PDB file of C-alpha atoms in Angstrom:
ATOM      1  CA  UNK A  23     -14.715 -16.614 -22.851  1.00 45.00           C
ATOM      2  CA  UNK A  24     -12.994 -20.204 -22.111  1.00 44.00           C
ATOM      3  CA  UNK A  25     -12.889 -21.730 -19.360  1.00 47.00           C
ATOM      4  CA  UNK A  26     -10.721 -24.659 -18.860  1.00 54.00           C
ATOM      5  CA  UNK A  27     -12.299 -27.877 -17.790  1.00 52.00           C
ATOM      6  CA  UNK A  28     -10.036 -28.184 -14.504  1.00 50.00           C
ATOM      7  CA  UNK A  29     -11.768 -25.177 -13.407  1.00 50.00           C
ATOM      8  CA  UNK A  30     -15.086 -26.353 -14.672  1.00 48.00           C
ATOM      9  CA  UNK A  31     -14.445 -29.445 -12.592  1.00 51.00           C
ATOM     10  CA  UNK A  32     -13.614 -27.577  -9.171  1.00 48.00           C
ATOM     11  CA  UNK A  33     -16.555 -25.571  -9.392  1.00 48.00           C
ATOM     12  CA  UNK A  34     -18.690 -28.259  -9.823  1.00 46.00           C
ATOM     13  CA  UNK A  35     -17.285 -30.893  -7.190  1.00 46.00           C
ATOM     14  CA  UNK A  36     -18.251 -27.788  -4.539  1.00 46.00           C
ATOM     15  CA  UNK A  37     -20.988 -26.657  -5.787  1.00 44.00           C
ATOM     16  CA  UNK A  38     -22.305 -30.264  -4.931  1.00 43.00           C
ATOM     17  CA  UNK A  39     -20.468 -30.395  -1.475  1.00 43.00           C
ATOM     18  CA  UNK A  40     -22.649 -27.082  -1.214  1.00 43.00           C
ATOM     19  CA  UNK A  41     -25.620 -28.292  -1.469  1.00 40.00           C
ATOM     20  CA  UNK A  42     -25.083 -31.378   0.334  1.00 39.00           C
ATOM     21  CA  UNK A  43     -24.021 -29.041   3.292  1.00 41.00           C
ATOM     22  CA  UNK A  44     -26.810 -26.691   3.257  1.00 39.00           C
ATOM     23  CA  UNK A  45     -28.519 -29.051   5.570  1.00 36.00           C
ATOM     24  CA  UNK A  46     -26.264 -28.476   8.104  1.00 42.00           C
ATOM     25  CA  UNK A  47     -24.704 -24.804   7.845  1.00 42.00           C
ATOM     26  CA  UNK A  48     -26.902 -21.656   8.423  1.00 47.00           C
ATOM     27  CA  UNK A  49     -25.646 -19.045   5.896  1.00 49.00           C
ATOM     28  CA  UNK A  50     -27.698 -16.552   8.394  1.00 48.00           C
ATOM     29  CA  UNK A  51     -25.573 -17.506  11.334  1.00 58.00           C
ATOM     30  CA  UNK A  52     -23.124 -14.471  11.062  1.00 63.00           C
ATOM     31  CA  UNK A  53     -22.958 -10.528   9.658  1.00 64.00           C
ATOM     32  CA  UNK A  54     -23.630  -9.875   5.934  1.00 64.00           C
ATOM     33  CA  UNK A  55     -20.619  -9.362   3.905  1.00 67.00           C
ATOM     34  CA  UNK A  56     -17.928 -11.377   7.292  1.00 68.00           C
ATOM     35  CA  UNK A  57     -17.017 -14.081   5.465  1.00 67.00           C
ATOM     36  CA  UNK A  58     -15.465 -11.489   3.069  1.00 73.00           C
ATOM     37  CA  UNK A  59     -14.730 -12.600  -0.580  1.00 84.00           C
ATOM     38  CA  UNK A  60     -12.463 -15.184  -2.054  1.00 89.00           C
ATOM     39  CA  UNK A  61      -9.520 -13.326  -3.327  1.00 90.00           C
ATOM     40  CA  UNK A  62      -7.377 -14.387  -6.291  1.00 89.00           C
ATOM     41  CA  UNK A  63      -5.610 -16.914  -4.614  1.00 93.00           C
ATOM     42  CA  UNK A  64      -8.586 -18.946  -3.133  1.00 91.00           C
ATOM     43  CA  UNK A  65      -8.531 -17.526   0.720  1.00 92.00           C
ATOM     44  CA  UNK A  66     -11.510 -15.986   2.363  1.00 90.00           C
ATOM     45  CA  UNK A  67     -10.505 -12.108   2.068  1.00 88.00           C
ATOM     46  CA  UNK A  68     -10.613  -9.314  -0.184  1.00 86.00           C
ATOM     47  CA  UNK A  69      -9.767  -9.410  -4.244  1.00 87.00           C
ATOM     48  CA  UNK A  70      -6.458  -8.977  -3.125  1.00 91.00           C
ATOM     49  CA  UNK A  71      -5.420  -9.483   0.461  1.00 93.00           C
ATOM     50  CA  UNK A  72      -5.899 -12.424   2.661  1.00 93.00           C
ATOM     51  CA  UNK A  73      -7.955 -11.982   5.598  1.00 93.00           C
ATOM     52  CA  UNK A  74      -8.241 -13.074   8.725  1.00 93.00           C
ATOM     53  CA  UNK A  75     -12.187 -13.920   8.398  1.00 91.00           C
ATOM     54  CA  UNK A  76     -12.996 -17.560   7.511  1.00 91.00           C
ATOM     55  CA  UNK A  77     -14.935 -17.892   4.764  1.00 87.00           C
ATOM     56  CA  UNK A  78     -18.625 -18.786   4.858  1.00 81.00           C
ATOM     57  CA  UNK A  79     -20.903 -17.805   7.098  1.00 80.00           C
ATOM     58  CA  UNK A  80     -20.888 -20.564   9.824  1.00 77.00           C
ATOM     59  CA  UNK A  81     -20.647 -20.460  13.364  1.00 78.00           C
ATOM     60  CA  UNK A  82     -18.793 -21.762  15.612  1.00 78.00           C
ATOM     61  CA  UNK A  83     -21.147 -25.273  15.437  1.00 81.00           C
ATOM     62  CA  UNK A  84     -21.856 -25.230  11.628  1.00 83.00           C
ATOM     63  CA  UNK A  85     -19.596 -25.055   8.678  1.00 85.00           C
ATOM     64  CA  UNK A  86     -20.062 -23.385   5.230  1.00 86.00           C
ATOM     65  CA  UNK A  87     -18.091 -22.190   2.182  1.00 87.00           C
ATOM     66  CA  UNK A  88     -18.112 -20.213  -1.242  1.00 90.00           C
ATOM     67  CA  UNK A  89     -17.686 -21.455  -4.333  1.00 93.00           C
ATOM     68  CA  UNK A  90     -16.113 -17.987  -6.533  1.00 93.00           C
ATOM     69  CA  UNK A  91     -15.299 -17.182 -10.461  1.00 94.00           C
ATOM     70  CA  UNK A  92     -12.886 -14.520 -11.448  1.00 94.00           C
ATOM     71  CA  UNK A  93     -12.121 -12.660 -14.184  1.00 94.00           C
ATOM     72  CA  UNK A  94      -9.581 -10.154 -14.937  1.00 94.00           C
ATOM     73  CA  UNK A  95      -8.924  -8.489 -18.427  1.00 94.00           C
ATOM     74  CA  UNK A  96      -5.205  -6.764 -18.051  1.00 92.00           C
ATOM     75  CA  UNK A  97      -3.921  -4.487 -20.687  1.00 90.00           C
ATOM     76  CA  UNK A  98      -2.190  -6.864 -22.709  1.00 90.00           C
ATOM     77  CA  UNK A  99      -3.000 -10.091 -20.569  1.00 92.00           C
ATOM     78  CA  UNK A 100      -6.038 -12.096 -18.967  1.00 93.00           C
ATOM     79  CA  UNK A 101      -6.288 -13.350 -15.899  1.00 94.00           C
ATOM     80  CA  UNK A 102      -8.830 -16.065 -14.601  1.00 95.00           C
ATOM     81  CA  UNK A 103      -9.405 -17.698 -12.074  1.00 94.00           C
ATOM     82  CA  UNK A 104     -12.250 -20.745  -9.947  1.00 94.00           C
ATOM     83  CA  UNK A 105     -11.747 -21.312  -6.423  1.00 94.00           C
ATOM     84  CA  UNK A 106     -13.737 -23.242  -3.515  1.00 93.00           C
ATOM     85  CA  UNK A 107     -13.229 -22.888  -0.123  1.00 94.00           C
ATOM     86  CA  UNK A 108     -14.838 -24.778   3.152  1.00 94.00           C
ATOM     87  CA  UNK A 109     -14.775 -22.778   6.517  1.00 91.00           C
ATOM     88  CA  UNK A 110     -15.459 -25.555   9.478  1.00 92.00           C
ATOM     89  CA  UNK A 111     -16.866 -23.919  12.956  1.00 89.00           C
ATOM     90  CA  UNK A 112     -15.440 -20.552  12.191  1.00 88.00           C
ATOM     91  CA  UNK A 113     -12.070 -21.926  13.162  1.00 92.00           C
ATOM     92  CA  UNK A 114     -10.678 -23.769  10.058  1.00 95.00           C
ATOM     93  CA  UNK A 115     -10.792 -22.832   6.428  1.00 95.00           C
ATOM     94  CA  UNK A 116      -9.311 -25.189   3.788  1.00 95.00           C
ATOM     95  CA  UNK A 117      -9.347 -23.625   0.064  1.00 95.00           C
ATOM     96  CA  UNK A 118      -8.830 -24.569  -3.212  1.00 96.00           C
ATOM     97  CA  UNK A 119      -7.877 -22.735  -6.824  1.00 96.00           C
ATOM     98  CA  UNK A 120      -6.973 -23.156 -10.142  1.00 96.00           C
ATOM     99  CA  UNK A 121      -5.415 -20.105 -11.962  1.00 96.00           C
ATOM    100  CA  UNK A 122      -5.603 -19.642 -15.558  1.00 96.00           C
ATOM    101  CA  UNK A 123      -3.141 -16.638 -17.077  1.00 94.00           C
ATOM    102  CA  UNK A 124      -3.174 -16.273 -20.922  1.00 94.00           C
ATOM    103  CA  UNK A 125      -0.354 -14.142 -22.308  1.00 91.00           C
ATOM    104  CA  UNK A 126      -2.753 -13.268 -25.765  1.00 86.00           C
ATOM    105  CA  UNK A 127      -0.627 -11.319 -28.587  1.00 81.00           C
ATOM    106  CA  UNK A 128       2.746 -10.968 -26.069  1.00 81.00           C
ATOM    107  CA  UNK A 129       3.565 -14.741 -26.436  1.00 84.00           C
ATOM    108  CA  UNK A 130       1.041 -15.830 -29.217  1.00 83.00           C
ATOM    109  CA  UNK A 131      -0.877 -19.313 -27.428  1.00 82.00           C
ATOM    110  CA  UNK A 132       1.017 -19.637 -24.394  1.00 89.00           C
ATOM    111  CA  UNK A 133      -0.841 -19.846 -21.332  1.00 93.00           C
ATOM    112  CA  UNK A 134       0.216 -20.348 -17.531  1.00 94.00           C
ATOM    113  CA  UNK A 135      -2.054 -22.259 -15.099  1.00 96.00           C
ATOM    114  CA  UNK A 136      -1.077 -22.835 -10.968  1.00 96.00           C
ATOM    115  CA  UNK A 137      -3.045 -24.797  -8.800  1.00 97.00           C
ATOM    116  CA  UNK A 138      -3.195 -23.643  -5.250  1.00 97.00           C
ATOM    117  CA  UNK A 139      -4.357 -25.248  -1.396  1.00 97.00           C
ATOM    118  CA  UNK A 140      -4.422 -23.196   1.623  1.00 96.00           C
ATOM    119  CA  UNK A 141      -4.953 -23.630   5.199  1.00 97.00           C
ATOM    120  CA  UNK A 142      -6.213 -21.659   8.135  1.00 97.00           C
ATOM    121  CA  UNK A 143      -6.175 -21.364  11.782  1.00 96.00           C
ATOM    122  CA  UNK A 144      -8.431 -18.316  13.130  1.00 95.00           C
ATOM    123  CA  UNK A 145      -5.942 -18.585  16.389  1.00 95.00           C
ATOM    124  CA  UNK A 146      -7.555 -15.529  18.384  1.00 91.00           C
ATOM    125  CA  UNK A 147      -9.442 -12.146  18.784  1.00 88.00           C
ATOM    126  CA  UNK A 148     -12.805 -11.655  16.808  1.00 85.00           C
ATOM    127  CA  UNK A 149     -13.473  -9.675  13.618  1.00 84.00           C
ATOM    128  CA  UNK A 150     -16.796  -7.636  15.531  1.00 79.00           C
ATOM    129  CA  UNK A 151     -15.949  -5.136  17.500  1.00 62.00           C
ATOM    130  CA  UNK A 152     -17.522  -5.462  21.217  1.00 61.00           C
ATOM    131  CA  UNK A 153     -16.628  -3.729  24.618  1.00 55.00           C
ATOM    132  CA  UNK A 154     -15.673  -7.339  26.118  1.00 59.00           C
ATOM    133  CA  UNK A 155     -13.575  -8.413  22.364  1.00 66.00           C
ATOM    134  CA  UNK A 156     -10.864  -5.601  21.178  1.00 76.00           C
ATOM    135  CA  UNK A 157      -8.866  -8.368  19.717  1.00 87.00           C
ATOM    136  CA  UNK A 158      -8.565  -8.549  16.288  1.00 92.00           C
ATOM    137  CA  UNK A 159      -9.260 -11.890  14.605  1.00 93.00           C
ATOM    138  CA  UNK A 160      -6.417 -13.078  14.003  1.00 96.00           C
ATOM    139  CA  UNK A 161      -5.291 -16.024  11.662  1.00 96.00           C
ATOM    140  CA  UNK A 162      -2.389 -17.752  10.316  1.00 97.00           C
ATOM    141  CA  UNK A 163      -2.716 -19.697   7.424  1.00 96.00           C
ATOM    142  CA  UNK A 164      -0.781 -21.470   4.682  1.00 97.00           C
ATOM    143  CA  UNK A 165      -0.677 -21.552   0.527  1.00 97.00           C
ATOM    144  CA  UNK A 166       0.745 -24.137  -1.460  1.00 97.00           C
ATOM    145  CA  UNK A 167       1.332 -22.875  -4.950  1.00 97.00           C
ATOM    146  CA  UNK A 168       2.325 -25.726  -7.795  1.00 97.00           C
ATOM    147  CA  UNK A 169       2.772 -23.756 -11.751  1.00 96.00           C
ATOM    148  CA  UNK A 170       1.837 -26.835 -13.944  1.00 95.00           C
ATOM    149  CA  UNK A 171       3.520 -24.403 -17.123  1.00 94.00           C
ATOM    150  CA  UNK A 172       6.784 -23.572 -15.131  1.00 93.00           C
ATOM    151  CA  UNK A 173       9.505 -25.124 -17.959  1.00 91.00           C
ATOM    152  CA  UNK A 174       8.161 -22.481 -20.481  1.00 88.00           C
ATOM    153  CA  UNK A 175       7.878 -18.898 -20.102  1.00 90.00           C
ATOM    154  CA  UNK A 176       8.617 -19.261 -16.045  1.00 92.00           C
ATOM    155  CA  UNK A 177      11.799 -20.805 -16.367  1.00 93.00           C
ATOM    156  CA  UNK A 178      12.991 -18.395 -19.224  1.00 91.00           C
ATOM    157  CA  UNK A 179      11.855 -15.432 -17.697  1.00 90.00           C
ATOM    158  CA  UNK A 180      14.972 -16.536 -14.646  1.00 92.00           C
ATOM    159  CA  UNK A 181      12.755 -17.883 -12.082  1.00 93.00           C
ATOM    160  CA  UNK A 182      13.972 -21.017 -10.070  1.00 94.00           C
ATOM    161  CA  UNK A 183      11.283 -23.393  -8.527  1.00 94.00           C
ATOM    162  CA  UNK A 184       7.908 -24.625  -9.575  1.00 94.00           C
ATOM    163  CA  UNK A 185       6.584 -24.443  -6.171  1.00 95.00           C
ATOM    164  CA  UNK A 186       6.490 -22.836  -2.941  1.00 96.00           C
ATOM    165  CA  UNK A 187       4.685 -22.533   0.521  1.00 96.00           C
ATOM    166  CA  UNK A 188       3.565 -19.125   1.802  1.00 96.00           C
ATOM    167  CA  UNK A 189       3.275 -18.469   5.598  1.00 97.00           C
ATOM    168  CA  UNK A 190       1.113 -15.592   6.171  1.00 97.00           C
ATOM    169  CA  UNK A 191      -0.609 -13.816   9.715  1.00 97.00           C
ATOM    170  CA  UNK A 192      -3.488 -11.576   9.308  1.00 97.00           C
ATOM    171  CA  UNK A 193      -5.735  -9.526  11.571  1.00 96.00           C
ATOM    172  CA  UNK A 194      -9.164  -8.307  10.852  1.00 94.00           C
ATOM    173  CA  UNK A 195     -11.270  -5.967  12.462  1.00 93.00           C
ATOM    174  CA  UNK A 196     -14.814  -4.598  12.224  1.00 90.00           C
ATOM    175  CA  UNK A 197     -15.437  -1.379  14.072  1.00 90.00           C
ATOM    176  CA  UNK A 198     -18.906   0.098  14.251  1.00 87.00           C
ATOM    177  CA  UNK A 199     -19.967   3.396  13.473  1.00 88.00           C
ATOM    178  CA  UNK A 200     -16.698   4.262  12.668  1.00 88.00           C
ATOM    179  CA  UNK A 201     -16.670   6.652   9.664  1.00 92.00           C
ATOM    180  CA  UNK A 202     -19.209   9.088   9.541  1.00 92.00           C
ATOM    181  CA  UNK A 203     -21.682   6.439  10.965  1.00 92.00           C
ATOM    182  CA  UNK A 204     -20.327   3.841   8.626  1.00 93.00           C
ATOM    183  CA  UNK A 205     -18.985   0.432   9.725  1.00 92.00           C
ATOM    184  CA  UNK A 206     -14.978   0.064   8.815  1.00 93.00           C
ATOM    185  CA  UNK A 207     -13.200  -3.245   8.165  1.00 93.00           C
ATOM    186  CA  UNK A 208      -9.401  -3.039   8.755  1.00 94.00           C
ATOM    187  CA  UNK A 209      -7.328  -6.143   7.732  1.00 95.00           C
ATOM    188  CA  UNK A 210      -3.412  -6.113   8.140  1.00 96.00           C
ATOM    189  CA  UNK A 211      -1.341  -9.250   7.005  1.00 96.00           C
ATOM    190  CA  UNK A 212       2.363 -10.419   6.625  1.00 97.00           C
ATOM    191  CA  UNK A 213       3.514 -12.873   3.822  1.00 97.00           C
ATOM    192  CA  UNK A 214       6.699 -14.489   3.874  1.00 97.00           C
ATOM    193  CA  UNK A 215       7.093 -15.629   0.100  1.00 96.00           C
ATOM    194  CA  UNK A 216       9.271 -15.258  -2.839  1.00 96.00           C
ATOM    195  CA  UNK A 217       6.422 -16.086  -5.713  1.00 95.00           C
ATOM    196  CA  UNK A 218       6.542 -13.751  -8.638  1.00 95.00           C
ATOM    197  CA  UNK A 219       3.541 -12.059  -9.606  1.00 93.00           C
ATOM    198  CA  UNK A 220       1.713 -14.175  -7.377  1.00 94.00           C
ATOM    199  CA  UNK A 221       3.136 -17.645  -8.887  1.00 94.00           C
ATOM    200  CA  UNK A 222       2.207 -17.057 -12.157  1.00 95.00           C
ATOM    201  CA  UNK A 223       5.795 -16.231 -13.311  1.00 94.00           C
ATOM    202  CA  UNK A 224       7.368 -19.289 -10.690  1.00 94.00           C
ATOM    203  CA  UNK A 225       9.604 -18.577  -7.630  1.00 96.00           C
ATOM    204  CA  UNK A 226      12.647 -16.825  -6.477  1.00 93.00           C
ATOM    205  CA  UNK A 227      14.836 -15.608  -9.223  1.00 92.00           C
ATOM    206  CA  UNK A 228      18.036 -14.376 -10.389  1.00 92.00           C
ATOM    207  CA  UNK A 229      18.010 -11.301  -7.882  1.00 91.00           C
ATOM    208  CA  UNK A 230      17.217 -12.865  -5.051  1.00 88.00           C
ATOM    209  CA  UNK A 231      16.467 -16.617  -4.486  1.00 88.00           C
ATOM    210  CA  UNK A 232      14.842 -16.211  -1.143  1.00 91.00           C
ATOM    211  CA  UNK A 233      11.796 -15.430   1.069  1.00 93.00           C
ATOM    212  CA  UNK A 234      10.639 -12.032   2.053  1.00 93.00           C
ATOM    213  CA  UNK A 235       8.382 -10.223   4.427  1.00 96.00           C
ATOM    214  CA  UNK A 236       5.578  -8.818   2.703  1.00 97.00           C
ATOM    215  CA  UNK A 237       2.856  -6.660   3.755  1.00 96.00           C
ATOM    216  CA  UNK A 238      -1.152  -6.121   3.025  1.00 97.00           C
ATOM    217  CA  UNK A 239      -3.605  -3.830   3.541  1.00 96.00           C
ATOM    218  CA  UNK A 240      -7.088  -3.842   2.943  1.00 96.00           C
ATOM    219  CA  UNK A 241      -9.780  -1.112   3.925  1.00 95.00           C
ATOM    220  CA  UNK A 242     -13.812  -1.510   3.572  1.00 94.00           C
ATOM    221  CA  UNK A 243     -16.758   1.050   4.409  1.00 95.00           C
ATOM    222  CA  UNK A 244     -20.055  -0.657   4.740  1.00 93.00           C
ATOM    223  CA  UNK A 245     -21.754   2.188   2.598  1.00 94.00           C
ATOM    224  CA  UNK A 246     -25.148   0.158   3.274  1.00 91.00           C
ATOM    225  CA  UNK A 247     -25.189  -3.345   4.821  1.00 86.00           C
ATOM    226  CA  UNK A 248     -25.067  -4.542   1.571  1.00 89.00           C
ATOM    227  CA  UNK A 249     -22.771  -2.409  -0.377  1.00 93.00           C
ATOM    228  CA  UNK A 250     -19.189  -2.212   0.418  1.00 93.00           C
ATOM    229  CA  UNK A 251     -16.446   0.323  -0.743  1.00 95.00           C
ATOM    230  CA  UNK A 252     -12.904  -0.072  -0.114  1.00 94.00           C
ATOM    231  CA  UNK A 253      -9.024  -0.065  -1.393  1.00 96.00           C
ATOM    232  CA  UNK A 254      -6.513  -2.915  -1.047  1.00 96.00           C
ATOM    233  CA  UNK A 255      -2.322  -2.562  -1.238  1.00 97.00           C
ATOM    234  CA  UNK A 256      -0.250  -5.919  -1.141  1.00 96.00           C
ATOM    235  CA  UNK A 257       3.293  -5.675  -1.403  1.00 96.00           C
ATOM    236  CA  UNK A 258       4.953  -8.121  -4.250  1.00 94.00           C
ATOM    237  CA  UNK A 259       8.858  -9.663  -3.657  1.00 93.00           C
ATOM    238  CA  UNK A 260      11.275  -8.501  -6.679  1.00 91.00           C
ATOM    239  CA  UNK A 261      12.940 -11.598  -7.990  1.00 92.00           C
ATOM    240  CA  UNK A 262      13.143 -10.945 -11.574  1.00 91.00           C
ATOM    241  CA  UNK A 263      15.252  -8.886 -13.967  1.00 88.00           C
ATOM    242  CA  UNK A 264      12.086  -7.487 -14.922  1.00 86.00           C
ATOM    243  CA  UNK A 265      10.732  -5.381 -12.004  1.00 86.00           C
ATOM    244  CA  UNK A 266       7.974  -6.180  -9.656  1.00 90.00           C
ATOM    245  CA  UNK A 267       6.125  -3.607  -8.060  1.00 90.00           C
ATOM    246  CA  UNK A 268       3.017  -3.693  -5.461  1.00 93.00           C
ATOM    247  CA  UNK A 269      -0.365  -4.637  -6.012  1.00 94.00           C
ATOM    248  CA  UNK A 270      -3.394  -2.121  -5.700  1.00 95.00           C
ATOM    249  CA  UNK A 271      -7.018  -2.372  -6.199  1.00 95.00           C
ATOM    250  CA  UNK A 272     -10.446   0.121  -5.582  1.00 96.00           C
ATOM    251  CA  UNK A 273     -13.435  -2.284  -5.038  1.00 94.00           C
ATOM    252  CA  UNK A 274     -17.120  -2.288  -4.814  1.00 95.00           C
ATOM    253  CA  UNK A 275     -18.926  -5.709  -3.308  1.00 93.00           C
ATOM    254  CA  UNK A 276     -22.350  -6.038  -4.042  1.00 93.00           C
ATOM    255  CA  UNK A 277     -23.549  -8.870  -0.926  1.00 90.00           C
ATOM    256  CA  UNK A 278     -27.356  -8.578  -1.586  1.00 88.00           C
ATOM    257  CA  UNK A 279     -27.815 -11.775   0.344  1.00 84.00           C
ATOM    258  CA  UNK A 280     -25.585 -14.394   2.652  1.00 83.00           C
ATOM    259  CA  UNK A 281     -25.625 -16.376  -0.376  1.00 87.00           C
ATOM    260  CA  UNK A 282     -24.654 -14.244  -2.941  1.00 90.00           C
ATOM    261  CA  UNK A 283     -21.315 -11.518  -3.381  1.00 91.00           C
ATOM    262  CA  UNK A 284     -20.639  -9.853  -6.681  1.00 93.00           C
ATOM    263  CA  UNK A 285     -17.239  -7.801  -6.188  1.00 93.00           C
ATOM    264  CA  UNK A 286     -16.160  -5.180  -9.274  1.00 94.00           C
ATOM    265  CA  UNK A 287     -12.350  -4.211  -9.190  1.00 94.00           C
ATOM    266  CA  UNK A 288     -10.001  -1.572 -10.610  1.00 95.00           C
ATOM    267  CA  UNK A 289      -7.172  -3.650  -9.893  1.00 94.00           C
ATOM    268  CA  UNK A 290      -3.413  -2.019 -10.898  1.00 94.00           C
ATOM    269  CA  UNK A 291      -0.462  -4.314 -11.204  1.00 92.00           C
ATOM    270  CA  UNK A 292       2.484  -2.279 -12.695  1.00 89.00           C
ATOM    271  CA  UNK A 293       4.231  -3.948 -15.244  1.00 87.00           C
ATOM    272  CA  UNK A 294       4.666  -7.766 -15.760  1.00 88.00           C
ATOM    273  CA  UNK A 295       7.811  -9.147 -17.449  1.00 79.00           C
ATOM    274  CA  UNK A 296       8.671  -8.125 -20.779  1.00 74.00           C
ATOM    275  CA  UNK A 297       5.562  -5.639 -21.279  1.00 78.00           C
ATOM    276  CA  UNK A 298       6.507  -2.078 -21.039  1.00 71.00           C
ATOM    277  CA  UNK A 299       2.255  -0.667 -20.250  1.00 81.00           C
ATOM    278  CA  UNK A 300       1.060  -0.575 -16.940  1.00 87.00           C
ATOM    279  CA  UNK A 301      -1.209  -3.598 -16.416  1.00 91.00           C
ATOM    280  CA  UNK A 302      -4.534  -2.681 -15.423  1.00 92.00           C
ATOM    281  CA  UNK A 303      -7.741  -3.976 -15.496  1.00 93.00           C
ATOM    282  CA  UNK A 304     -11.262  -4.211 -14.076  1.00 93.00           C
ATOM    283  CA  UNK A 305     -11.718  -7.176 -12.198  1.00 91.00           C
ATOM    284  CA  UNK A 306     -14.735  -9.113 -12.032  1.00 93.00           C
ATOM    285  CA  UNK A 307     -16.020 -11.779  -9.204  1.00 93.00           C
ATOM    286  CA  UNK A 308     -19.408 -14.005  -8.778  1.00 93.00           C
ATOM    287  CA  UNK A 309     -19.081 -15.227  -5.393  1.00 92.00           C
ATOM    288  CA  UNK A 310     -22.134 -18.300  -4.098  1.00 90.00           C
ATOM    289  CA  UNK A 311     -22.089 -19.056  -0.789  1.00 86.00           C
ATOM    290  CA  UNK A 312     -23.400 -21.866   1.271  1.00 81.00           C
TER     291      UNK A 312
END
């Protein structure tokens, strides 16, 4: 399995800003498993959906992060990707990725990479349910998305930019007790973005060259305190001649400790460009906190 050295690089820059910090932030400051995951485009969330959560578990005087590897085998593609993020006073979260999308046998050596820097504000509310807090935490937060392979297969395939910026709101909510004794996470969010299949394949596109309003869902049931079972549904813009449809995934996180998360995925994306299969996969995340 190769790696490419930019993401080699990004993991290890944070991994030493991790253990520089871990002086100063207190992994033990907040619930197991509330910092959520990083999801595939670098934000604290689930595999799929951005949450509202920042990511780490710091207070609101410490700061913390996660430094995450993901892999994705599709059907006929694969799909990596190494992200860092740093989550200041449970207020701020800045992130960082570097996607890596190899098109195997249906275009023979071509691969796509897109960078990606987000940005954001936990504005109000809070994630843990109490009598005094029935807010949800609620964020808004920004993405950046730059394709470095955009004159190849992006630009034939009909899409129109390179880059974009993605506006997104989400709320999160832990509720207690709340399915057959079971804790529930709820997270809602709205994306305003034209990127097809996440960036991968550019932005906007012969059917429609602008921004839409796009909607996630994600759902968790803290099984134990450590395990976590849940389903995610993100809705995708259609830009293409080839059709878009949403993303889903099932998921199982594995957060034995505040410094550890291992998240397994059966992740669905429907069909990408020329490819007539269903692309499916089972997606794979090692997630280090600090």
């Amino acid at each position: 399995m190769a790696i490419r050295s930019g993401l080699i690089r990004i993991l290890a820059a944070f991994a030493l800003v991790g253990a520089i910090g871990a002086a100063k932030a207190d992994p033990g400051g907040r619930l197991p498993a509330t910092g959520g995951v990083v999801n595939v485009e670098g934000s604290g969330g689930g595999g799929l959906s951005t949450w509202a959560l920042i990511s780490g578990y710091g207070t609101d005087t410490e700061w913390g992060g996660a430094v995450s590897y993901t892999r994705l085998p599709l059907t006929d593609y694969q799909f990596e990707s190494a992200a860092v993020t740093l989550g200041l006073f449970d207020r701020v979260e800045f992130s960082l990725a570097r996607q890596r999308f190899d098109l195997q046998d249906v275009v023979v050596g071509e691969v796509i990479e897109q960078d990606i820097v987000g940005l954001k504000w936990r504005l109000a509310g809070d994630a843990v349910f109490t009598p005094d807090s029935a807010l949800p935490q609620l964020a808004l937060g920004l993405q950046y998305k730059r394709n470095r392979d955009f004159e190849r297969i992006p630009a034939a395939l009909g899409g129109t930019e390179d880059s974009d910026t993605e506006p997104y709101l989400a709320a999160t909510k832990l509720y207690f007790g709340a399915v057959f004794g079971h804790n529930l996470l709820v997270n809602a969010g709205l994306r305003y973005s034209r990127a097809n299949q996440f960036g991968l394949l550019g932005f906007g596109g012969p059917k429609d060259d602008s921004r839409s309003l796009l909607g996630e869902l994600a759902l968790g049931v803290f099984l134990t305190d450590q395990l976590v079972l849940g389903a995610e549904y993100r809705q995708r813009p259609d830009n293409l001649v080839y059709a878009e449809q949403a993303a889903r995934d099932a998921f199982l996180a594995w957060v034995p400790n505040r410094y550890l998360a291992v998240t397994l995925a059966r992740v669905e994306l429907g069909h990408i460009a020329v490819t007539e299969a269903d692309q499916s996969g089972t997606y794979l995340q090692v997630q280090l906190n600090y």
